[in-house]
mmCIF file of C-alpha atoms in Angstrom:
data_model
loop_
_atom_site.group_PDB
_atom_site.id
_atom_site.type_symbol
_atom_site.label_atom_id
_atom_site.label_comp_id
_atom_site.label_asym_id
_atom_site.label_seq_id
_atom_site.Cartn_x
_atom_site.Cartn_y
_atom_site.Cartn_z
ATOM 1 C CA MET A 269 31.835 -4.498 -22.610
ATOM 2 C CA PRO A 270 31.954 -5.649 -18.990
ATOM 3 C CA LEU A 271 35.190 -5.409 -17.062
ATOM 4 C CA PHE A 272 34.895 -8.305 -14.611
ATOM 5 C CA ARG A 273 32.732 -11.382 -14.362
ATOM 6 C CA ARG A 274 32.860 -13.838 -11.513
ATOM 7 C CA LYS A 275 33.845 -17.312 -12.601
ATOM 8 C CA LYS A 276 31.405 -20.100 -11.774
ATOM 9 C CA SER A 277 32.845 -23.363 -10.571
ATOM 10 C CA LYS A 278 32.075 -26.333 -12.809
ATOM 11 C CA SER A 279 33.030 -28.889 -10.172
ATOM 12 C CA SER A 280 30.717 -31.458 -8.675
ATOM 13 C CA GLY A 281 28.682 -28.864 -6.815
ATOM 14 C CA LYS A 282 31.256 -28.300 -4.091
ATOM 15 C CA LYS A 283 32.333 -24.788 -3.216
ATOM 16 C CA LYS A 284 35.981 -23.919 -3.615
ATOM 17 C CA VAL A 285 37.572 -23.407 -0.227
ATOM 18 C CA MET A 286 40.855 -21.632 0.330
ATOM 19 C CA SER A 287 42.689 -21.678 3.627
ATOM 20 C CA ARG A 288 44.587 -18.735 5.018
ATOM 21 C CA GLU A 289 46.115 -18.935 8.478
ATOM 22 C CA LYS A 290 43.875 -21.880 9.394
ATOM 23 C CA LYS A 291 40.686 -20.006 8.359
ATOM 24 C CA LYS A 292 38.543 -21.470 5.589
ATOM 25 C CA THR A 293 36.758 -19.062 3.267
ATOM 26 C CA THR A 294 35.082 -19.360 -0.095
ATOM 27 C CA SER A 295 36.593 -17.137 -2.742
ATOM 28 C CA PRO A 296 35.091 -16.955 -6.245
ATOM 29 C CA SER A 297 37.526 -16.180 -9.026
ATOM 30 C CA ILE A 298 37.265 -12.937 -10.983
ATOM 31 C CA ILE A 299 37.942 -13.040 -14.708
ATOM 32 C CA PRO A 300 38.918 -9.777 -16.438
ATOM 33 C CA LEU A 301 36.953 -9.526 -19.701
ATOM 34 C CA GLY A 302 38.471 -6.378 -21.229
ATOM 35 C CA THR A 303 42.194 -6.092 -20.675
ATOM 36 C CA ASP A 304 45.168 -4.314 -22.150
ATOM 37 C CA SER A 305 48.893 -4.451 -21.389
ATOM 38 C CA LYS A 306 48.338 -2.459 -18.180
ATOM 39 C CA GLY A 307 45.708 -4.841 -16.827
ATOM 40 C CA PRO A 308 41.913 -4.656 -16.565
ATOM 41 C CA SER A 309 40.434 -1.283 -17.440
ATOM 42 C CA LEU A 310 37.110 0.472 -17.923
ATOM 43 C CA LYS A 311 36.840 3.823 -19.661
ATOM 44 C CA VAL A 312 34.275 5.918 -17.792
ATOM 45 C CA GLU A 313 32.152 8.249 -19.901
ATOM 46 C CA GLU A 314 30.530 11.380 -18.452
ATOM 47 C CA ASN A 315 31.751 10.479 -14.931
ATOM 48 C CA LYS A 316 29.285 7.579 -14.685
ATOM 49 C CA PHE A 317 29.477 3.797 -14.855
ATOM 50 C CA TYR A 318 27.026 0.978 -14.190
ATOM 51 C CA ILE A 319 27.097 -2.095 -11.987
ATOM 52 C CA LEU A 320 24.883 -5.023 -12.959
ATOM 53 C CA VAL A 321 24.245 -7.555 -10.190
ATOM 54 C CA LYS A 322 22.640 -10.952 -10.714
ATOM 55 C CA LYS A 323 21.799 -12.521 -7.383
ATOM 56 C CA PRO A 324 21.588 -16.308 -7.092
ATOM 57 C CA GLU A 325 18.209 -18.024 -7.002
ATOM 58 C CA GLU A 326 17.172 -18.764 -3.420
ATOM 59 C CA ASP A 327 17.002 -22.513 -4.030
ATOM 60 C CA ASP A 328 20.413 -22.710 -5.768
ATOM 61 C CA GLU A 329 23.140 -22.900 -3.110
ATOM 62 C CA ASP A 330 25.946 -23.434 -5.648
ATOM 63 C CA GLU A 331 25.293 -20.295 -7.697
ATOM 64 C CA ILE A 332 27.285 -17.197 -6.762
ATOM 65 C CA LYS A 333 26.430 -13.534 -7.123
ATOM 66 C CA GLU A 334 27.546 -12.202 -10.507
ATOM 67 C CA ILE A 335 28.750 -8.579 -10.657
ATOM 68 C CA ILE A 336 29.624 -6.911 -13.977
ATOM 69 C CA LEU A 337 30.815 -3.330 -14.597
ATOM 70 C CA TYR A 338 29.766 -1.374 -17.706
ATOM 71 C CA SER A 339 30.680 2.057 -19.028
ATOM 72 C CA THR A 340 27.243 2.628 -20.631
ATOM 73 C CA VAL A 341 23.678 1.712 -19.764
ATOM 74 C CA LYS A 342 23.111 0.304 -23.277
ATOM 75 C CA ALA A 343 25.874 -2.258 -22.772
ATOM 76 C CA SER A 344 24.308 -3.421 -19.503
ATOM 77 C CA ILE A 345 20.877 -3.742 -21.174
ATOM 78 C CA ILE A 346 22.302 -6.354 -23.566
ATOM 79 C CA GLN A 347 23.243 -8.533 -20.577
ATOM 80 C CA ILE A 348 19.875 -7.922 -18.884
ATOM 81 C CA LYS A 349 18.169 -9.176 -22.085
ATOM 82 C CA GLU A 350 20.269 -12.347 -21.893
ATOM 83 C CA TYR A 351 19.324 -12.869 -18.243
ATOM 84 C CA LEU A 352 15.631 -12.465 -19.071
ATOM 85 C CA LYS A 353 15.903 -14.883 -22.031
ATOM 86 C CA ASN A 354 17.406 -17.407 -19.604
ATOM 87 C CA ASP A 355 14.459 -16.997 -17.210
ATOM 88 C CA VAL A 356 16.331 -15.119 -14.488
ATOM 89 C CA ASP A 357 13.744 -13.579 -12.148
ATOM 90 C CA VAL A 358 13.719 -9.760 -12.269
ATOM 91 C CA GLU A 359 13.908 -9.803 -8.462
ATOM 92 C CA ASN A 360 17.427 -11.217 -8.848
ATOM 93 C CA ILE A 361 18.645 -8.518 -11.260
ATOM 94 C CA GLU A 362 19.765 -5.077 -10.104
ATOM 95 C CA LEU A 363 21.332 -2.289 -12.156
ATOM 96 C CA MET A 364 23.064 0.532 -10.317
ATOM 97 C CA ALA A 365 24.369 3.816 -11.720
ATOM 98 C CA VAL A 366 27.518 5.135 -10.051
ATOM 99 C CA LYS A 367 28.366 8.820 -10.458
ATOM 100 C CA ILE A 368 31.905 10.000 -9.859
ATOM 101 C CA LEU A 369 31.791 13.253 -7.925
ATOM 102 C CA ASP A 370 34.788 15.425 -7.017
ATOM 103 C CA GLU A 371 35.954 13.284 -4.095
ATOM 104 C CA ALA A 372 33.215 10.705 -3.713
ATOM 105 C CA LEU A 373 31.061 8.166 -5.496
ATOM 106 C CA GLU A 374 27.269 8.263 -5.544
ATOM 107 C CA ALA A 375 25.386 5.049 -6.339
ATOM 108 C CA GLU A 376 21.694 4.668 -7.041
ATOM 109 C CA SER A 377 19.531 1.844 -8.284
ATOM 110 C CA VAL A 378 18.195 2.246 -11.820
ATOM 111 C CA PRO A 379 14.396 1.792 -11.642
ATOM 112 C CA TRP A 380 12.815 -0.964 -13.727
ATOM 113 C CA ASN A 381 10.653 1.509 -15.650
ATOM 114 C CA LYS A 382 13.846 3.091 -17.066
ATOM 115 C CA ILE A 383 15.307 -0.345 -17.788
ATOM 116 C CA ALA A 384 12.063 -1.338 -19.561
ATOM 117 C CA VAL A 385 12.280 1.716 -21.834
ATOM 118 C CA GLU A 386 15.822 0.693 -22.808
ATOM 119 C CA LEU A 387 14.756 -2.940 -23.323
ATOM 120 C CA ILE A 388 11.988 -1.899 -25.724
ATOM 121 C CA GLY A 389 14.093 0.686 -27.584
#
């Protein structure tokens, strides 16, 4: 189950703009998907979690980058299958594994050959 998903604007194609001290910036909303009384949470198993990134198509200016956190690779594969069913180009999908070390994080991209094995299995 993903923890956060960025909310897409369903307006007339205009980007939401928020002003702060006379500076205009675009700020996509973040929707917590799994919450409890303490707020959003993600239980990390074996000191590893996964980040799935769907980049916008180059010709779609209104689409924003979607970033979802998962506690297991199998959960992220379900979303990758959905992206592929919806004709998202594999060049716009990236899965990263993040290891929690003693006092640091180590992130690496999951290669497509490993993703393919999970997709088939």
